[in-house]
Amino acid sequence: MAAPLLEIQGLKTFFFTRKGVVKAVDGVDLSLNEGETLGLVGESGCGKTVTALSIMRLISEPIGRITEGSINFEGKDLVAATESEMRKIRGNRISMIFQEPMTSLNPVLKVGDQISEAIQLHQDVSKKEAWDRSIEMLRLVGIPSPESRVNEYPHQMSGGMRQRVMIGMALSCHPKLMIADEPTTALDVTIQAQILDLINRLKERVGSAILLITHNLGVVAEVAQYVGVMYAGYIVEYADVITLFKEPRHPYTVGLFQSIPKKKGSAKRERLQAIPGLVPDLLELPKGCKFQDRCSRVFQRCREEAPLLLKLNGSHQVRCWLYE
Amino acid sequence: MARFISRRLFHLIFILIGVSILVFLMLRLIPGDPAHLLVGELASPQDIARIREKLGLDSSYVYQYFIYASNLLKGDMGTSIRSNVPVSQEIFVRFLATVELSIAAMLISSLIGILAGVISSVRQYSIFDYFSMMMALVGISMPIFWLGLMLMYLFSVKWGILPMMGRFTMGLDYHVISGLVMLDSLLSGDIQLFFNSVKHLILPAFTLATIPMAIIARMTRSSMLEVMSKDYIRTARAKGLSRGTVIFRHALKNAFLPIITVIGLNFGLLLGGAVLTETIFSWPGLGRYVVDSLSARDYPAVQGCILFFAVIMVIVNLTVDIFYLYLDPRLRIDGKG
Ligand SMILES: Nc1ncnc2c1ncn2[C@@H]1O[C@H](COP(=O)(O)OP(=O)(O)O)[C@@H](O)[C@H]1O
Ligand code: SF4
Ligand SMILES: [Mg+2]
């Protein structure tokens, strides 16, 4: 098999705050092949966004820093890339859409200008061509009468429309990888389905791989081929989507599935919750397994030694001493 | 847009009525009598009474105001008690000198202030940031009189690089076209006069620019800091835009609203004349004129000046609001601007 498009190994991103070191990402290993979709799941605050921003190298320095690990993308280690190399990658080879469509677009620039700006930056086209391509992108993401809406400002659009604009912008340079950070969380339920559907269809068309970040297992089931489950900064389980749904191994993943009501159709809307206990304070992590305080199967070793990511069958990996 | 402007100008009428009554009353309620000051210590009570009558100061306030207001409506701001020249003429000539100085001061303070503020914000807590914000603090608290004299001492007296006073060297030929010396010298192709007037402008303009510059720098810094943490700035960076594009295209335009307010306010204040700076550098502007008129209790002149300031302030505010509309599409009612 060819080398994966994106391969993250042992990634650690810390924030050196006044209160102490926040280990926001503390051991993330992921890999993603061309054209595939990888879901990254986990409770709020477990480090999903920081992982994504680390890939983009948009962590707010100097308080935030990638301290360890590598991010291989198209044969290049992004952790070691210079800022000017990253600028050629951002918005071009890797693009990103964010959780907050209401605030992610610049309020004083026309949406057309915001899209064509990226096109002009990365492709050798004239202003006029870039503008026309922006209209095309708006049409592609399903915005009615794009010729006139291209002239509008963000405040003239609804949240769903704005997220469509973001998607259009992200795909405008045909990136190899699109990172979608909870693209539907802030939207109405009906709009959520439309946006997911749109991402799925366009991905086929543009041929981009997608890193889909969500805290919603239903979303993962619908669009992803592979899933990484994150807990308190590290990956606790990684598998293809069928394996993960059929045979979840990590007690945390098992808990996630149990917390979803079994009724058909309602799963889509269910958010992760209902595992007793609290996420550990990232400033004061326990020795050993980070999940120990909430784990029903915890035993002596879990409190002494941090579990390693263990290989099961095929690509299935789990970070738990039960499977040693 | 036209409706917006005409509504503002309509408001101006009420502002002018209010201001004119207020100034009219205040002038007459403060102690001091123009007739007295005009004829001097030795005048007899009869002389004074005669002059008061001639100036129309012997009738009731209501009647006096009525006469004043009806003249105003005819476009007549009255005649200066001291010089017997129409007030409008006197104001206009001095206003041009003030305009020249104010524009120069605002250009200096805006350019340097915005640049320093932007750099401070993108290099927060750097040495530059600490240094420029300390300078801003010094600038705000610096006594203008002292600063002006120091600059004059250093540049004019000690090093002799720049002239001490006036708008241009006496004796140079000046053909008045607009009344703005720099503009006129360019229009008539008089390069010597142009550079001469620029040199004369530098010290007073810098003196006058200090405080606005400091205020603008601080406002730019805080506004930029707020904007730089916004989600859309992260989006702009995620597109691969250069730092410069992110700062100047995406951030500064958003950060500009509070900055433009400060610039407008300060410009308006400067256009009212700068008493201290004008006094130090013998600049024949409005500020000194008002003060001199006031100490002579030259009622028509003071009334004229204050009304004039009111108009200026309204126009400056209107301009700021139009800038707002241009900068922030969310404020445009029809959305398309
Ligand atoms: N700039 C920052 N400074 C300090 N801590 C941060 C910063 N950004 C994120 N964090 C911390 O990192 C952790 C992970 O955040 P995030 O990746 O946003 O979680 P999520 O999985 O919800 O996207 C959180 O505890 C958050 O407080
Ligand atoms: S290592 Fe131990 S505490 Fe951690 S998940 Fe596995 S069983 Fe639970
Ligand atoms: Mg997040």
Short mmCIF file of N, CA and C in Angstrom, two decimals, chain A residues 238-305:
data_model
loop_
_atom_site.label_atom_id
_atom_site.label_comp_id
_atom_site.label_asym_id
_atom_site.label_seq_id
_atom_site.Cartn_x
_atom_site.Cartn_y
_atom_site.Cartn_z
N TYR A 238 -8.38 3.28 17.85
CA TYR A 238 -8.39 3.62 16.44
C TYR A 238 -8.79 2.38 15.68
N ALA A 239 -9.74 2.51 14.75
CA ALA A 239 -10.16 1.35 13.98
C ALA A 239 -10.95 1.81 12.77
N ASP A 240 -11.22 0.87 11.85
CA ASP A 240 -12.14 1.24 10.78
C ASP A 240 -13.54 1.29 11.38
N VAL A 241 -14.42 2.00 10.72
CA VAL A 241 -15.67 2.36 11.37
C VAL A 241 -16.52 1.13 11.70
N ILE A 242 -16.48 0.12 10.83
CA ILE A 242 -17.31 -1.06 11.09
C ILE A 242 -16.81 -1.81 12.31
N THR A 243 -15.49 -2.01 12.36
CA THR A 243 -14.91 -2.69 13.52
C THR A 243 -15.23 -1.93 14.80
N LEU A 244 -15.06 -0.63 14.74
CA LEU A 244 -15.26 0.15 15.96
C LEU A 244 -16.70 0.05 16.44
N PHE A 245 -17.63 0.09 15.52
CA PHE A 245 -19.04 0.03 15.95
C PHE A 245 -19.43 -1.38 16.38
N LYS A 246 -18.80 -2.38 15.75
CA LYS A 246 -19.15 -3.75 16.11
C LYS A 246 -18.43 -4.21 17.37
N GLU A 247 -17.12 -3.87 17.46
CA GLU A 247 -16.33 -4.36 18.59
C GLU A 247 -15.52 -3.27 19.24
N PRO A 248 -16.17 -2.33 19.86
CA PRO A 248 -15.39 -1.33 20.57
C PRO A 248 -14.65 -2.00 21.72
N ARG A 249 -13.38 -1.63 21.92
CA ARG A 249 -12.58 -2.32 22.93
C ARG A 249 -12.31 -1.48 24.16
N HIS A 250 -11.94 -0.24 23.93
CA HIS A 250 -11.55 0.59 25.07
C HIS A 250 -12.77 0.87 25.95
N PRO A 251 -12.63 0.76 27.27
CA PRO A 251 -13.78 1.00 28.14
C PRO A 251 -14.43 2.36 27.89
N TYR A 252 -13.63 3.35 27.49
CA TYR A 252 -14.21 4.66 27.20
C TYR A 252 -15.11 4.58 25.97
N THR A 253 -14.62 3.94 24.89
CA THR A 253 -15.42 3.81 23.68
C THR A 253 -16.69 3.02 23.97
N VAL A 254 -16.54 1.97 24.73
CA VAL A 254 -17.71 1.15 25.09
C VAL A 254 -18.73 2.02 25.81
N GLY A 255 -18.22 2.84 26.73
CA GLY A 255 -19.11 3.74 27.46
C GLY A 255 -19.83 4.70 26.53
N LEU A 256 -19.10 5.18 25.52
CA LEU A 256 -19.72 6.11 24.57
C LEU A 256 -20.91 5.46 23.88
N PHE A 257 -20.71 4.22 23.45
CA PHE A 257 -21.82 3.55 22.76
C PHE A 257 -22.98 3.29 23.69
N GLN A 258 -22.66 2.97 24.94
CA GLN A 258 -23.74 2.69 25.88
C GLN A 258 -24.55 3.95 26.19
N SER A 259 -23.89 5.09 26.07
CA SER A 259 -24.60 6.32 26.41
C SER A 259 -25.52 6.78 25.29
N ILE A 260 -25.46 6.10 24.13
CA ILE A 260 -26.37 6.48 23.04
C ILE A 260 -27.65 5.68 23.17
N PRO A 261 -28.80 6.31 23.17
CA PRO A 261 -30.07 5.58 23.25
C PRO A 261 -30.18 4.66 22.04
N LYS A 262 -30.74 3.48 22.27
CA LYS A 262 -30.76 2.49 21.19
C LYS A 262 -31.83 2.75 20.14
N LYS A 263 -32.74 3.65 20.43
CA LYS A 263 -33.82 3.92 19.48
C LYS A 263 -33.24 4.31 18.13
N LYS A 264 -33.84 3.81 17.09
CA LYS A 264 -33.34 4.12 15.75
C LYS A 264 -33.60 5.59 15.41
N GLY A 265 -32.67 6.17 14.67
CA GLY A 265 -32.89 7.53 14.18
C GLY A 265 -32.50 8.60 15.17
N SER A 266 -32.57 8.28 16.45
CA SER A 266 -32.26 9.33 17.41
C SER A 266 -30.76 9.42 17.67
N ALA A 267 -30.05 8.37 17.28
CA ALA A 267 -28.62 8.33 17.55
C ALA A 267 -27.90 9.53 16.96
N LYS A 268 -28.34 9.93 15.78
CA LYS A 268 -27.74 11.03 15.07
C LYS A 268 -27.58 12.27 15.94
N ARG A 269 -28.57 12.50 16.76
CA ARG A 269 -28.57 13.76 17.51
C ARG A 269 -27.87 13.64 18.85
N GLU A 270 -27.54 12.41 19.22
CA GLU A 270 -27.04 12.22 20.58
C GLU A 270 -25.60 12.70 20.72
N ARG A 271 -25.36 13.47 21.72
CA ARG A 271 -23.99 13.90 21.98
C ARG A 271 -23.36 12.97 23.01
N LEU A 272 -22.03 12.97 23.01
CA LEU A 272 -21.35 12.12 23.96
C LEU A 272 -21.55 12.65 25.37
N GLN A 273 -21.91 11.79 26.28
CA GLN A 273 -22.11 12.21 27.66
C GLN A 273 -22.39 10.97 28.49
N ALA A 274 -22.82 11.18 29.69
CA ALA A 274 -23.41 10.12 30.49
C ALA A 274 -22.45 9.02 30.90
N ILE A 275 -21.14 9.23 30.71
CA ILE A 275 -20.21 8.32 31.37
C ILE A 275 -19.95 8.96 32.72
N PRO A 276 -20.15 8.24 33.81
CA PRO A 276 -20.00 8.88 35.11
C PRO A 276 -18.59 9.43 35.31
N GLY A 277 -18.51 10.49 36.09
CA GLY A 277 -17.19 11.07 36.39
C GLY A 277 -16.86 12.22 35.47
N LEU A 278 -15.71 12.83 35.74
CA LEU A 278 -15.29 14.02 34.99
C LEU A 278 -13.99 13.76 34.25
N VAL A 279 -13.79 14.51 33.15
CA VAL A 279 -12.52 14.47 32.43
C VAL A 279 -11.45 14.98 33.40
N PRO A 280 -10.28 14.36 33.44
CA PRO A 280 -9.26 14.84 34.37
C PRO A 280 -8.77 16.23 34.00
N ASP A 281 -8.35 16.96 35.00
CA ASP A 281 -7.77 18.28 34.79
C ASP A 281 -6.45 18.12 34.04
N LEU A 282 -6.34 18.77 32.88
CA LEU A 282 -5.15 18.59 32.05
C LEU A 282 -3.89 19.12 32.73
N LEU A 283 -4.10 19.94 33.78
CA LEU A 283 -2.95 20.46 34.52
C LEU A 283 -2.47 19.46 35.57
N GLU A 284 -3.36 18.57 36.00
CA GLU A 284 -2.99 17.61 37.05
C GLU A 284 -3.44 16.21 36.65
N LEU A 285 -2.74 15.68 35.65
CA LEU A 285 -3.12 14.36 35.17
C LEU A 285 -2.68 13.29 36.16
N PRO A 286 -3.50 12.23 36.32
CA PRO A 286 -3.11 11.16 37.24
C PRO A 286 -1.95 10.36 36.66
N LYS A 287 -1.25 9.70 37.50
CA LYS A 287 -0.22 8.77 37.05
C LYS A 287 -0.93 7.56 36.44
N GLY A 288 -0.37 7.02 35.36
CA GLY A 288 -0.99 5.85 34.76
C GLY A 288 -2.04 6.24 33.74
N CYS A 289 -3.08 5.42 33.62
CA CYS A 289 -4.12 5.65 32.61
C CYS A 289 -4.96 6.87 32.97
N LYS A 290 -5.18 7.75 31.97
CA LYS A 290 -5.93 8.97 32.25
C LYS A 290 -7.41 8.70 32.49
N PHE A 291 -7.85 7.51 32.11
CA PHE A 291 -9.28 7.19 32.22
C PHE A 291 -9.60 6.47 33.53
N GLN A 292 -8.56 6.20 34.34
CA GLN A 292 -8.74 5.30 35.49
C GLN A 292 -9.87 5.71 36.43
N ASP A 293 -10.05 7.02 36.66
CA ASP A 293 -11.06 7.44 37.63
C ASP A 293 -12.49 7.17 37.17
N ARG A 294 -12.66 7.00 35.87
CA ARG A 294 -14.01 6.76 35.37
C ARG A 294 -14.18 5.33 34.86
N CYS A 295 -13.13 4.55 34.92
CA CYS A 295 -13.17 3.23 34.29
C CYS A 295 -13.75 2.20 35.25
N SER A 296 -14.68 1.40 34.74
CA SER A 296 -15.29 0.38 35.60
C SER A 296 -14.40 -0.85 35.71
N ARG A 297 -13.40 -0.95 34.84
CA ARG A 297 -12.58 -2.16 34.85
C ARG A 297 -11.15 -1.89 35.30
N VAL A 298 -10.98 -0.76 35.96
CA VAL A 298 -9.65 -0.37 36.38
C VAL A 298 -9.02 -1.40 37.31
N PHE A 299 -7.72 -1.65 37.16
CA PHE A 299 -7.02 -2.54 38.09
C PHE A 299 -5.66 -1.94 38.44
N GLN A 300 -4.91 -2.64 39.25
CA GLN A 300 -3.70 -2.08 39.84
C GLN A 300 -2.76 -1.43 38.83
N ARG A 301 -2.48 -2.14 37.76
CA ARG A 301 -1.48 -1.67 36.82
C ARG A 301 -1.85 -0.31 36.20
N CYS A 302 -3.18 -0.10 36.02
CA CYS A 302 -3.67 1.13 35.39
C CYS A 302 -3.23 2.36 36.18
N ARG A 303 -3.09 2.19 37.49
CA ARG A 303 -2.74 3.34 38.33
C ARG A 303 -1.23 3.59 38.37
N GLU A 304 -0.47 2.63 37.87
CA GLU A 304 0.97 2.74 37.97
C GLU A 304 1.64 3.11 36.66
N GLU A 305 1.14 2.56 35.58
CA GLU A 305 1.83 2.70 34.30
C GLU A 305 0.86 3.24 33.25
#
